[in-house]
CSV table of C-alpha atoms in Angstrom, one decimal:
chain,number,residue,atom,x,y,z
A,100,MET,CA,0.0,0.0,0.0
A,101,GLU,CA,0.9,3.7,-0.3
A,102,VAL,CA,1.4,4.6,3.4
A,103,GLY,CA,1.9,8.1,4.7
A,104,PHE,CA,3.7,8.8,8.0
A,105,VAL,CA,4.0,11.9,10.1
A,106,GLY,CA,5.9,12.0,13.4
A,107,LEU,CA,9.4,10.2,13.1
A,108,GLY,CA,10.4,10.5,16.7
A,109,ALA,CA,11.5,7.8,19.1
A,110,MET,CA,8.3,5.8,18.4
A,111,GLY,CA,7.2,6.9,15.0
A,112,ARG,CA,10.6,6.2,13.3
A,113,PRO,CA,10.6,2.4,14.2
A,114,MET,CA,6.9,2.1,13.4
A,115,ALA,CA,7.5,3.6,9.9
A,116,GLN,CA,10.4,1.3,9.4
A,117,HIS,CA,8.3,-1.8,10.3
A,118,LEU,CA,5.8,-0.7,7.6
A,119,GLN,CA,8.5,-0.3,5.1
A,120,ARG,CA,10.0,-3.7,5.9
A,121,ALA,CA,6.6,-5.2,5.4
A,122,GLY,CA,6.8,-4.0,1.8
A,123,HIS,CA,4.7,-0.8,1.9
A,124,ARG,CA,5.8,2.4,0.0
A,125,LEU,CA,6.4,5.2,2.6
A,126,HIS,CA,5.4,8.8,2.0
A,127,LEU,CA,6.7,11.2,4.6
A,128,TRP,CA,6.2,14.8,5.8
A,129,ALA,CA,8.2,16.3,8.7
A,130,ARG,CA,8.3,19.6,10.4
A,131,ARG,CA,12.0,19.0,11.3
A,132,PRO,CA,13.8,17.8,8.2
A,133,GLU,CA,16.5,16.2,10.3
A,134,SER,CA,14.0,13.5,11.3
A,135,LEU,CA,13.9,12.4,7.7
A,136,ALA,CA,17.6,11.4,7.7
A,137,PRO,CA,17.1,7.6,8.6
A,138,PHE,CA,14.9,7.3,5.5
A,139,ALA,CA,17.4,9.2,3.1
A,140,ASP,CA,18.2,6.0,1.1
A,141,SER,CA,15.2,4.0,1.8
A,142,GLY,CA,13.0,4.9,-1.2
A,143,ALA,CA,10.6,6.8,0.9
A,144,VAL,CA,8.8,9.7,-0.9
A,145,VAL,CA,9.1,13.1,0.9
A,146,HIS,CA,6.2,15.6,0.5
A,147,ASP,CA,6.0,19.4,0.9
A,148,THR,CA,2.7,19.3,2.8
A,149,PRO,CA,0.5,17.0,4.6
A,150,ALA,CA,-2.1,17.6,1.9
A,151,ALA,CA,0.3,16.3,-0.9
A,152,LEU,CA,1.1,13.3,1.3
A,153,ALA,CA,-2.7,12.6,1.8
A,154,ALA,CA,-3.3,12.8,-2.0
A,155,ALA,CA,-0.6,10.3,-2.8
A,156,THR,CA,-1.6,7.7,-0.1
A,157,ASP,CA,-4.2,5.3,0.8
A,158,VAL,CA,-3.6,5.6,4.6
A,159,ALA,CA,-1.7,8.1,6.7
A,160,PHE,CA,-0.3,7.6,10.2
A,161,THR,CA,0.4,10.4,12.7
A,162,ILE,CA,2.2,10.1,16.1
A,163,ILE,CA,3.0,13.6,17.3
A,164,THR,CA,2.8,15.5,20.6
A,165,THR,CA,-0.2,17.7,21.2
A,166,SER,CA,-3.9,18.1,20.3
A,167,ALA,CA,-3.1,21.3,18.5
A,168,ASP,CA,-0.2,19.6,16.5
A,169,VAL,CA,-2.5,16.8,15.2
A,170,GLU,CA,-5.2,19.3,14.3
A,171,GLN,CA,-3.0,21.5,12.4
A,172,VAL,CA,-1.5,18.6,10.4
A,173,ALA,CA,-5.1,17.3,9.7
A,174,LEU,CA,-7.1,20.4,9.3
A,175,GLY,CA,-4.8,23.4,8.9
A,176,ALA,CA,-3.6,25.1,5.8
A,177,GLY,CA,-2.0,22.5,3.6
A,178,GLY,CA,-3.4,19.8,5.9
A,179,PHE,CA,-4.6,16.2,5.3
A,180,VAL,CA,-8.2,17.4,4.7
A,181,GLU,CA,-7.1,19.2,1.5
A,182,GLY,CA,-5.7,16.0,0.0
A,183,ALA,CA,-8.3,13.6,1.5
A,184,ARG,CA,-10.7,11.6,-0.8
A,185,PRO,CA,-13.3,9.0,-0.4
A,186,GLY,CA,-11.8,5.9,1.1
A,187,TRP,CA,-8.7,7.6,2.5
A,188,VAL,CA,-7.9,6.8,6.2
A,189,HIS,CA,-6.1,8.8,8.8
A,190,VAL,CA,-4.8,6.7,11.7
A,191,ASP,CA,-3.7,8.9,14.6
A,192,MET,CA,-1.5,7.1,17.2
A,193,SER,CA,-0.9,10.4,19.2
A,194,THR,CA,-2.3,10.9,22.7
A,195,ILE,CA,-4.6,13.8,22.4
A,196,ALA,CA,-8.0,15.1,23.7
A,197,PRO,CA,-11.0,13.0,22.5
A,198,GLY,CA,-12.8,16.2,21.4
A,199,THR,CA,-10.0,17.0,19.0
A,200,THR,CA,-10.2,13.5,17.5
A,201,ARG,CA,-14.0,13.8,16.9
A,202,ARG,CA,-13.5,17.2,15.2
A,203,ILE,CA,-11.0,15.8,12.8
A,204,ALA,CA,-13.0,12.7,12.1
A,205,ALA,CA,-16.0,14.9,11.3
A,206,ALA,CA,-14.1,17.1,9.0
A,207,LEU,CA,-12.6,14.1,7.2
A,208,ALA,CA,-16.1,12.4,6.8
A,209,GLU,CA,-17.3,15.4,4.9
A,210,ARG,CA,-14.7,14.5,2.3
A,211,GLY,CA,-15.7,10.7,2.4
A,212,ALA,CA,-12.5,10.0,4.3
A,213,ALA,CA,-12.2,8.2,7.7
A,214,MET,CA,-10.3,8.6,10.9
A,215,LEU,CA,-9.2,6.1,13.6
A,216,ASP,CA,-7.9,7.3,16.9
A,217,ALA,CA,-5.3,4.6,17.8
A,218,PRO,CA,-3.1,5.7,20.6
A,219,VAL,CA,-0.4,3.2,21.6
A,220,SER,CA,1.2,1.9,24.9
A,221,GLY,CA,4.6,0.4,25.4
A,222,GLY,CA,6.9,3.2,24.7
A,223,ALA,CA,10.0,3.2,22.4
A,224,VAL,CA,11.1,-0.2,23.4
A,225,ALA,CA,7.8,-1.7,22.1
A,226,ALA,CA,7.8,0.4,19.1
A,227,GLU,CA,11.3,-0.9,18.2
A,228,ALA,CA,10.2,-4.4,18.8
A,229,GLY,CA,7.0,-4.0,16.9
A,230,SER,CA,4.9,-5.0,19.9
A,231,VAL,CA,2.9,-1.9,21.0
A,232,ALA,CA,-0.6,-2.3,22.4
A,233,MET,CA,-3.1,-0.2,20.5
A,234,MET,CA,-6.6,1.1,21.6
A,235,VAL,CA,-8.7,2.1,18.7
A,236,GLY,CA,-11.7,4.3,18.3
A,237,GLY,CA,-13.7,4.7,15.0
A,238,ASP,CA,-15.5,2.6,12.6
A,239,ALA,CA,-15.0,-1.1,13.0
A,240,ASP,CA,-15.0,-1.8,9.2
A,241,VAL,CA,-12.3,0.9,8.7
A,242,LEU,CA,-10.3,-0.8,11.4
A,243,GLU,CA,-10.5,-4.2,9.6
A,244,ARG,CA,-9.3,-2.6,6.4
A,245,VAL,CA,-6.1,-1.2,7.9
A,246,ARG,CA,-5.6,-3.9,10.5
A,247,PRO,CA,-2.7,-5.6,8.4
A,248,LEU,CA,-0.8,-2.3,8.5
A,249,LEU,CA,-1.4,-2.0,12.3
A,250,GLU,CA,-0.1,-5.6,12.8
A,251,CYS,CA,3.3,-4.5,11.4
A,252,PHE,CA,4.1,-2.9,14.8
A,253,SER,CA,1.3,-4.0,17.2
A,254,ARG,CA,0.9,-7.0,19.3
A,255,VAL,CA,-2.6,-6.2,20.7
A,256,ILE,CA,-5.3,-4.2,18.7
A,257,VAL,CA,-8.5,-3.6,20.5
A,258,HIS,CA,-11.5,-1.7,19.0
A,259,VAL,CA,-13.0,0.2,22.1
A,260,GLY,CA,-15.8,2.2,20.3
A,261,ASP,CA,-16.5,5.2,18.2
A,262,ASN,CA,-14.1,8.0,17.4
A,263,GLY,CA,-12.7,9.4,20.7
A,264,ALA,CA,-13.0,6.1,22.5
A,265,GLY,CA,-9.4,5.2,21.8
A,266,GLU,CA,-8.2,8.5,23.4
A,267,VAL,CA,-10.4,7.9,26.4
A,268,ALA,CA,-8.9,4.4,26.9
A,269,LYS,CA,-5.4,5.9,26.6
A,270,ALA,CA,-6.3,8.5,29.2
A,271,CYS,CA,-7.4,5.7,31.4
A,272,ASN,CA,-4.1,3.8,30.7
A,273,GLN,CA,-2.1,6.9,31.6
A,274,MET,CA,-4.1,7.6,34.7
A,275,ILE,CA,-3.5,4.0,36.2
A,276,MET,CA,0.2,3.8,35.0
A,277,VAL,CA,1.4,7.2,36.5
A,278,SER,CA,-0.6,6.8,39.6
A,279,THR,CA,1.2,3.5,40.0
A,280,ILE,CA,4.5,5.2,39.5
A,281,GLN,CA,3.6,7.8,42.2
A,282,ALA,CA,2.7,4.8,44.6
A,283,CYS,CA,6.1,3.2,43.9
A,284,ALA,CA,7.8,6.5,44.7
A,285,GLU,CA,5.9,6.7,48.0
A,286,ALA,CA,6.8,3.2,48.8
A,287,MET,CA,10.5,3.9,48.2
A,288,LEU,CA,10.3,7.1,50.4
A,289,LEU,CA,8.7,5.2,53.2
A,290,ALA,CA,11.2,2.2,53.1
A,291,LYS,CA,14.0,4.5,52.9
A,292,ALA,CA,12.8,6.5,55.9
A,293,HIS,CA,12.8,3.2,57.9
A,294,GLY,CA,16.3,2.2,56.7
A,295,VAL,CA,15.0,-0.8,54.8
A,296,ASP,CA,17.1,-1.9,51.8
A,297,LEU,CA,15.2,-0.7,48.8
A,298,ALA,CA,16.2,-3.5,46.4
A,299,ALA,CA,15.3,-6.2,48.9
A,300,MET,CA,11.9,-4.5,49.5
A,301,ARG,CA,11.3,-4.2,45.8
A,302,SER,CA,12.1,-7.9,45.3
A,303,ALA,CA,9.8,-8.9,48.1
A,304,LEU,CA,7.0,-6.9,46.6
A,305,MET,CA,7.5,-8.2,43.2
A,306,GLY,CA,6.7,-11.7,44.6
A,307,GLY,CA,3.4,-10.7,45.9
A,308,SER,CA,0.1,-8.9,45.0
A,309,ALA,CA,1.8,-5.6,44.7
A,310,SER,CA,3.8,-6.8,41.7
A,311,SER,CA,3.4,-4.6,38.6
A,312,ARG,CA,5.2,-3.5,35.5
A,313,MET,CA,5.7,-0.1,36.9
A,314,LEU,CA,7.2,-1.4,40.2
A,315,GLU,CA,9.5,-3.7,38.0
A,316,VAL,CA,10.7,-0.9,35.7
A,317,MET,CA,10.2,2.3,37.6
A,318,GLY,CA,11.1,0.9,40.9
A,319,GLU,CA,14.3,-0.3,39.6
A,320,ARG,CA,15.1,3.2,38.1
A,321,MET,CA,14.2,4.7,41.5
A,322,ILE,CA,16.6,2.4,43.3
A,323,ARG,CA,19.5,3.1,40.8
A,324,ARG,CA,18.5,6.7,40.7
A,325,ASP,CA,18.5,6.5,36.9
A,326,PHE,CA,16.2,9.4,36.0
A,327,ALA,CA,17.4,10.0,32.5
A,328,ALA,CA,15.9,6.8,31.1
A,329,GLY,CA,12.5,6.2,29.6
A,330,ILE,CA,9.7,8.6,28.8
A,331,GLU,CA,10.1,12.2,29.6
A,332,ALA,CA,7.9,13.4,32.4
A,333,ARG,CA,6.6,16.4,30.4
A,334,LEU,CA,4.7,13.8,28.1
A,335,HIS,CA,2.9,12.3,31.1
A,336,HIS,CA,2.3,15.8,32.4
A,337,LYS,CA,0.6,16.6,29.1
A,338,ASP,CA,-1.5,13.5,29.2
A,339,PHE,CA,-2.7,14.3,32.7
A,340,GLY,CA,-3.6,17.8,31.6
A,341,ILE,CA,-6.0,16.1,29.0
A,342,LEU,CA,-7.6,13.7,31.4
A,343,MET,CA,-8.0,16.3,34.1
A,344,ASP,CA,-9.6,18.8,31.5
A,345,GLU,CA,-12.0,15.8,30.7
A,346,ALA,CA,-12.7,15.2,34.3
A,347,THR,CA,-13.6,18.9,34.8
A,348,ARG,CA,-15.8,18.9,31.7
A,349,LEU,CA,-17.7,15.9,32.7
A,350,GLY,CA,-17.8,16.5,36.4
A,351,ALA,CA,-16.1,13.2,37.1
A,352,PRO,CA,-14.3,13.2,40.4
A,353,LEU,CA,-10.8,11.7,40.0
A,354,PRO,CA,-9.3,12.3,43.5
A,355,ILE,CA,-6.2,10.1,43.1
A,356,ALA,CA,-5.5,11.4,39.6
A,357,ALA,CA,-5.8,14.9,40.9
A,358,GLN,CA,-3.2,14.4,43.5
A,359,VAL,CA,-0.8,12.8,41.0
A,360,TRP,CA,-1.5,15.8,38.7
A,361,GLN,CA,-0.2,18.0,41.4
A,362,GLN,CA,2.9,16.0,41.9
A,363,LEU,CA,3.5,16.2,38.1
A,364,ASN,CA,3.0,20.0,38.3
A,365,ALA,CA,5.5,20.1,41.1
A,366,LEU,CA,8.0,18.0,39.0
A,367,MET,CA,7.7,20.5,36.1
A,368,ALA,CA,8.2,23.5,38.5
A,369,GLN,CA,11.4,21.8,39.7
A,370,GLY,CA,12.8,21.6,36.2
A,371,GLY,CA,12.1,17.8,35.6
A,372,ALA,CA,10.2,18.0,32.4
A,373,HIS,CA,12.9,16.1,30.4
A,374,ASP,CA,13.6,13.6,33.2
A,375,ASP,CA,12.0,10.2,33.4
A,376,THR,CA,8.7,10.1,35.3
A,377,SER,CA,10.4,7.9,38.0
A,378,SER,CA,11.8,11.2,39.2
A,379,LEU,CA,8.5,11.8,40.9
A,380,LEU,CA,10.4,10.3,43.8
A,381,ARG,CA,12.6,13.4,43.8
A,382,VAL,CA,9.4,15.6,44.3
A,383,LEU,CA,8.7,13.6,47.5
A,384,GLU,CA,12.3,13.9,48.6
A,385,ALA,CA,12.3,17.6,48.2
A,386,SER,CA,9.0,17.9,50.3
A,387,SER,CA,10.2,15.6,53.0
A,388,GLY,CA,13.8,16.9,53.2
A,389,ARG,CA,15.0,13.2,52.5
A,390,ARG,CA,17.3,13.3,49.5
A,391,ASP,CA,20.0,10.8,48.3
């Protein structure tokens, strides 16, 4: 297939390469020309605008940072909507507001095109391995049409409902994940205050009902004080901004998420935007006066 891709960062680059290895012809557009370098001799076609990319493709993927970024690529001047045609599909893998997804989907539908909101979980490691988990909102028949493309880099693909439902599911994923990271940080602080060996404590918890992927990965980073690895905290801060906005709009009480949101705000204020989210431990240490 003729496949477009916008967003060639830590996750997007390997995803695009998986598509290319599967035999699909890549069409690229990038705001930062340097991100195109890994595809320089790959046979990929580079376009001047998202509209031109849309006109040349059957399906186009995006995985970029903010709601405004995605809306600009899709609906702005020179955006996808100008090149979309009946049967064309936009698959957005970004983590953005559900309302933005629904606006884009409605605008594309007026051109006979379709949109799937398909945010992913697993991070850059899963993207490299071709094993991300994907939660999809949009028309089920459209999903089945593009499923062979998604299977190039996804191990789990779940249709969760209409447009916007994928983003809601991703917000729930982020809420549970980052709240668990916060709980791990609090456990580390308490254990350290008692003089308990942190590695031994973590090993004990990993053998019981408190075991989790976040305790395994983020707990290890906290023990090693390796706050440079993994996903930058600013991205989780952005995601929590989306889910707290939705909670306010819907009048849905999220007391634990609200507390974690404040801890993320404090981390940003302390200059930790580009550190790993496991550095939530340092926010607690700063508040308690207990620092390594």
